[in-house]
Amino acid sequence: MWINDKTDLRALAHRQRQLLWMILFAFIIQFVPFFIDQFSGYVQIGVGIFTLAVLVLTIVGVARMLAAMGTHGAWIVVAIIMMLAPCANLLVLLVINSRATGALQRAGLKVGFMGVRDEDVVRLLSANRCHGCGYLLIGNVSNVCPECGLPVGTFQ
């Protein structure tokens, strides 16, 4: 389903959730140097490689989420470049996440701490399911969901 002609809700919700996980991993990595000073160089190298992998995945996640929102390619490139700067990347993440959250909320989805649940997106996008409980409504002619009593075609 599309909010407008450029935003894919399913892709946007999935990519926002992935990006939020990458941000959580990046936050956790910030505390690792306090604990690895006592470990060998191999452990420190492993943590460095993991940190680089999280940074790359976060940059890719930003680009994919902007693409799901229908952002112009030039702005995607600018966001990727800004992700390489330590303070600018936080600003980029905050702006992009707030735009994605706003788009999902305007579509009628509840956005939690780690994004939107898959079940909520499927329930909203499926024309054959109740928007209140997700009950399959194929063959129902009563215009009322037999599971929760919500009139068919209304949003909870």
PDB file of C-alpha atoms in Angstrom, residues 1-149:
ATOM      1  CA  MET A   1       0.000   0.000   0.000  1.00  0.00           C
ATOM      2  CA  TRP A   2       1.163   3.503  -0.683  1.00  0.00           C
ATOM      3  CA  ILE A   3       0.659   6.648   1.382  1.00  0.00           C
ATOM      4  CA  ASN A   4       1.195   8.661  -1.742  1.00  0.00           C
ATOM      5  CA  ASP A   5       2.604   7.679  -5.105  1.00  0.00           C
ATOM      6  CA  LYS A   6       6.145   7.384  -3.702  1.00  0.00           C
ATOM      7  CA  THR A   7       6.034   5.753  -0.248  1.00  0.00           C
ATOM      8  CA  ASP A   8       5.790   1.981   0.179  1.00  0.00           C
ATOM      9  CA  LEU A   9       4.501   1.319   3.708  1.00  0.00           C
ATOM     10  CA  ARG A  10       5.630  -2.285   3.964  1.00  0.00           C
ATOM     11  CA  ALA A  11       9.189  -1.525   2.843  1.00  0.00           C
ATOM     12  CA  LEU A  12       9.328   1.615   4.971  1.00  0.00           C
ATOM     13  CA  ALA A  13       8.226  -0.201   8.148  1.00  0.00           C
ATOM     14  CA  HIS A  14      10.670  -3.064   7.564  1.00  0.00           C
ATOM     15  CA  ARG A  15      13.595  -0.779   6.781  1.00  0.00           C
ATOM     16  CA  GLN A  16      12.883   1.488   9.739  1.00  0.00           C
ATOM     17  CA  ARG A  17      12.955  -1.521  12.051  1.00  0.00           C
ATOM     18  CA  GLN A  18      16.266  -2.695  10.552  1.00  0.00           C
ATOM     19  CA  LEU A  19      17.763   0.770  10.911  1.00  0.00           C
ATOM     20  CA  LEU A  20      16.639   1.031  14.535  1.00  0.00           C
ATOM     21  CA  TRP A  21      18.403  -2.255  15.291  1.00  0.00           C
ATOM     22  CA  MET A  22      21.587  -0.932  13.670  1.00  0.00           C
ATOM     23  CA  ILE A  23      21.352   2.215  15.793  1.00  0.00           C
ATOM     24  CA  LEU A  24      20.942   0.061  18.911  1.00  0.00           C
ATOM     25  CA  PHE A  25      24.014  -1.994  17.977  1.00  0.00           C
ATOM     26  CA  ALA A  26      25.997   1.186  17.300  1.00  0.00           C
ATOM     27  CA  PHE A  27      24.976   2.537  20.710  1.00  0.00           C
ATOM     28  CA  ILE A  28      26.091  -0.670  22.433  1.00  0.00           C
ATOM     29  CA  ILE A  29      29.422  -0.585  20.589  1.00  0.00           C
ATOM     30  CA  GLN A  30      30.147   2.831  22.102  1.00  0.00           C
ATOM     31  CA  PHE A  31      30.557   1.144  25.501  1.00  0.00           C
ATOM     32  CA  VAL A  32      32.719  -1.764  24.329  1.00  0.00           C
ATOM     33  CA  PRO A  33      36.088   0.106  24.550  1.00  0.00           C
ATOM     34  CA  PHE A  34      35.634   0.394  28.312  1.00  0.00           C
ATOM     35  CA  PHE A  35      35.634  -3.389  28.594  1.00  0.00           C
ATOM     36  CA  ILE A  36      38.054  -4.607  25.912  1.00  0.00           C
ATOM     37  CA  ASP A  37      41.250  -2.933  27.132  1.00  0.00           C
ATOM     38  CA  GLN A  38      41.978  -6.055  29.135  1.00  0.00           C
ATOM     39  CA  PHE A  39      41.528  -8.398  26.152  1.00  0.00           C
ATOM     40  CA  SER A  40      44.022  -9.361  23.484  1.00  0.00           C
ATOM     41  CA  GLY A  41      44.582  -7.524  20.233  1.00  0.00           C
ATOM     42  CA  TYR A  42      42.543 -10.110  18.318  1.00  0.00           C
ATOM     43  CA  VAL A  43      39.436  -9.291  20.305  1.00  0.00           C
ATOM     44  CA  GLN A  44      40.006  -5.584  19.729  1.00  0.00           C
ATOM     45  CA  ILE A  45      40.418  -6.184  15.989  1.00  0.00           C
ATOM     46  CA  GLY A  46      37.201  -8.214  15.974  1.00  0.00           C
ATOM     47  CA  VAL A  47      35.330  -5.417  17.729  1.00  0.00           C
ATOM     48  CA  GLY A  48      36.750  -2.916  15.236  1.00  0.00           C
ATOM     49  CA  ILE A  49      35.563  -5.020  12.303  1.00  0.00           C
ATOM     50  CA  PHE A  50      32.125  -5.399  13.913  1.00  0.00           C
ATOM     51  CA  THR A  51      31.964  -1.625  14.437  1.00  0.00           C
ATOM     52  CA  LEU A  52      32.819  -1.004  10.783  1.00  0.00           C
ATOM     53  CA  ALA A  53      30.199  -3.542   9.676  1.00  0.00           C
ATOM     54  CA  VAL A  54      27.517  -1.828  11.770  1.00  0.00           C
ATOM     55  CA  LEU A  55      28.481   1.558  10.296  1.00  0.00           C
ATOM     56  CA  VAL A  56      28.257   0.228   6.741  1.00  0.00           C
ATOM     57  CA  LEU A  57      24.922  -1.489   7.427  1.00  0.00           C
ATOM     58  CA  THR A  58      23.571   1.698   8.990  1.00  0.00           C
ATOM     59  CA  ILE A  59      24.567   3.746   5.946  1.00  0.00           C
ATOM     60  CA  VAL A  60      22.957   1.174   3.648  1.00  0.00           C
ATOM     61  CA  GLY A  61      19.847   1.206   5.868  1.00  0.00           C
ATOM     62  CA  VAL A  62      19.604   4.984   5.604  1.00  0.00           C
ATOM     63  CA  ALA A  63      19.846   4.816   1.819  1.00  0.00           C
ATOM     64  CA  ARG A  64      17.221   2.058   1.606  1.00  0.00           C
ATOM     65  CA  MET A  65      14.813   3.834   3.953  1.00  0.00           C
ATOM     66  CA  LEU A  66      15.131   7.076   1.997  1.00  0.00           C
ATOM     67  CA  ALA A  67      14.472   5.130  -1.206  1.00  0.00           C
ATOM     68  CA  ALA A  68      11.345   3.581   0.372  1.00  0.00           C
ATOM     69  CA  MET A  69      10.110   7.091   1.176  1.00  0.00           C
ATOM     70  CA  GLY A  70      10.559   8.139  -2.463  1.00  0.00           C
ATOM     71  CA  THR A  71      13.430  10.532  -1.778  1.00  0.00           C
ATOM     72  CA  HIS A  72      15.330  11.937  -4.764  1.00  0.00           C
ATOM     73  CA  GLY A  73      18.673  10.232  -5.457  1.00  0.00           C
ATOM     74  CA  ALA A  74      20.689  13.403  -4.877  1.00  0.00           C
ATOM     75  CA  TRP A  75      19.341  13.701  -1.320  1.00  0.00           C
ATOM     76  CA  ILE A  76      20.197  10.063  -0.698  1.00  0.00           C
ATOM     77  CA  VAL A  77      23.805  10.753  -1.722  1.00  0.00           C
ATOM     78  CA  VAL A  78      23.926  13.832   0.546  1.00  0.00           C
ATOM     79  CA  ALA A  79      22.586  11.766   3.467  1.00  0.00           C
ATOM     80  CA  ILE A  80      25.195   9.037   2.854  1.00  0.00           C
ATOM     81  CA  ILE A  81      27.998  11.617   2.859  1.00  0.00           C
ATOM     82  CA  MET A  82      26.633  13.189   6.042  1.00  0.00           C
ATOM     83  CA  MET A  83      26.535   9.743   7.693  1.00  0.00           C
ATOM     84  CA  LEU A  84      30.347   9.724   7.602  1.00  0.00           C
ATOM     85  CA  ALA A  85      30.579  12.791   9.868  1.00  0.00           C
ATOM     86  CA  PRO A  86      30.291  11.940  13.589  1.00  0.00           C
ATOM     87  CA  CYS A  87      27.769  14.603  14.632  1.00  0.00           C
ATOM     88  CA  ALA A  88      25.955  14.946  11.325  1.00  0.00           C
ATOM     89  CA  ASN A  89      25.115  11.242  11.218  1.00  0.00           C
ATOM     90  CA  LEU A  90      23.059  11.542  14.391  1.00  0.00           C
ATOM     91  CA  LEU A  91      21.139  14.452  12.892  1.00  0.00           C
ATOM     92  CA  VAL A  92      20.523  12.472   9.678  1.00  0.00           C
ATOM     93  CA  LEU A  93      19.273   9.473  11.662  1.00  0.00           C
ATOM     94  CA  LEU A  94      16.932  11.603  13.756  1.00  0.00           C
ATOM     95  CA  VAL A  95      15.465  13.433  10.760  1.00  0.00           C
ATOM     96  CA  ILE A  96      14.997  10.310   8.649  1.00  0.00           C
ATOM     97  CA  ASN A  97      13.490   8.308  11.510  1.00  0.00           C
ATOM     98  CA  SER A  98      11.059  11.111  12.371  1.00  0.00           C
ATOM     99  CA  ARG A  99       9.976  11.373   8.720  1.00  0.00           C
ATOM    100  CA  ALA A 100       9.441   7.608   8.531  1.00  0.00           C
ATOM    101  CA  THR A 101       7.554   7.580  11.833  1.00  0.00           C
ATOM    102  CA  GLY A 102       5.321  10.428  10.657  1.00  0.00           C
ATOM    103  CA  ALA A 103       4.549   8.675   7.375  1.00  0.00           C
ATOM    104  CA  LEU A 104       3.665   5.429   9.146  1.00  0.00           C
ATOM    105  CA  GLN A 105       1.496   7.210  11.714  1.00  0.00           C
ATOM    106  CA  ARG A 106      -0.373   9.122   8.987  1.00  0.00           C
ATOM    107  CA  ALA A 107      -1.197   5.742   7.449  1.00  0.00           C
ATOM    108  CA  GLY A 108      -2.807   4.684  10.724  1.00  0.00           C
ATOM    109  CA  LEU A 109      -0.024   2.517  12.148  1.00  0.00           C
ATOM    110  CA  LYS A 110       1.157   2.616  15.757  1.00  0.00           C
ATOM    111  CA  VAL A 111       4.919   3.129  15.855  1.00  0.00           C
ATOM    112  CA  GLY A 112       6.642   1.760  18.948  1.00  0.00           C
ATOM    113  CA  PHE A 113      10.186   2.000  20.289  1.00  0.00           C
ATOM    114  CA  MET A 114      11.540  -0.405  17.653  1.00  0.00           C
ATOM    115  CA  GLY A 115       9.184   0.529  14.824  1.00  0.00           C
ATOM    116  CA  VAL A 116       5.980  -1.075  13.558  1.00  0.00           C
ATOM    117  CA  ARG A 117       5.178  -4.745  14.009  1.00  0.00           C
ATOM    118  CA  ASP A 118       4.826  -6.826  10.843  1.00  0.00           C
ATOM    119  CA  GLU A 119       1.355  -7.962  11.909  1.00  0.00           C
ATOM    120  CA  ASP A 120       0.137  -4.367  12.043  1.00  0.00           C
ATOM    121  CA  VAL A 121       1.378  -3.595   8.538  1.00  0.00           C
ATOM    122  CA  VAL A 122      -0.157  -6.778   7.107  1.00  0.00           C
ATOM    123  CA  ARG A 123      -3.455  -6.032   8.859  1.00  0.00           C
ATOM    124  CA  LEU A 124      -3.533  -2.513   7.411  1.00  0.00           C
ATOM    125  CA  LEU A 125      -2.537  -3.575   3.909  1.00  0.00           C
ATOM    126  CA  SER A 126      -4.838  -6.567   3.572  1.00  0.00           C
ATOM    127  CA  ALA A 127      -8.255  -5.748   2.179  1.00  0.00           C
ATOM    128  CA  ASN A 128      -9.568  -9.180   3.208  1.00  0.00           C
ATOM    129  CA  ARG A 129      -8.762  -8.817   6.921  1.00  0.00           C
ATOM    130  CA  CYS A 130     -10.397  -6.950   9.780  1.00  0.00           C
ATOM    131  CA  HIS A 131      -8.469  -3.801  10.592  1.00  0.00           C
ATOM    132  CA  GLY A 132      -9.154  -4.286  14.286  1.00  0.00           C
ATOM    133  CA  CYS A 133      -8.109  -7.871  14.955  1.00  0.00           C
ATOM    134  CA  GLY A 134      -6.806  -9.253  11.633  1.00  0.00           C
ATOM    135  CA  TYR A 135      -9.590 -11.846  11.257  1.00  0.00           C
ATOM    136  CA  LEU A 136      -9.937 -13.122   7.674  1.00  0.00           C
ATOM    137  CA  LEU A 137     -13.195 -11.687   6.243  1.00  0.00           C
ATOM    138  CA  ILE A 138     -13.473 -13.590   2.947  1.00  0.00           C
ATOM    139  CA  GLY A 139     -17.120 -14.570   2.453  1.00  0.00           C
ATOM    140  CA  ASN A 140     -18.406 -12.301   5.217  1.00  0.00           C
ATOM    141  CA  VAL A 141     -21.523 -10.435   4.062  1.00  0.00           C
ATOM    142  CA  SER A 142     -22.614  -8.969   7.425  1.00  0.00           C
ATOM    143  CA  ASN A 143     -20.253  -5.941   7.217  1.00  0.00           C
ATOM    144  CA  VAL A 144     -19.246  -6.698  10.831  1.00  0.00           C
ATOM    145  CA  CYS A 145     -16.218  -8.698  11.959  1.00  0.00           C
ATOM    146  CA  PRO A 146     -17.466 -11.860  13.697  1.00  0.00           C
ATOM    147  CA  GLU A 147     -14.352 -11.952  15.890  1.00  0.00           C
ATOM    148  CA  CYS A 148     -14.250  -8.437  17.392  1.00  0.00           C
ATOM    149  CA  GLY A 149     -17.488  -6.795  16.205  1.00  0.00           C
TER     150      GLY A 149
END
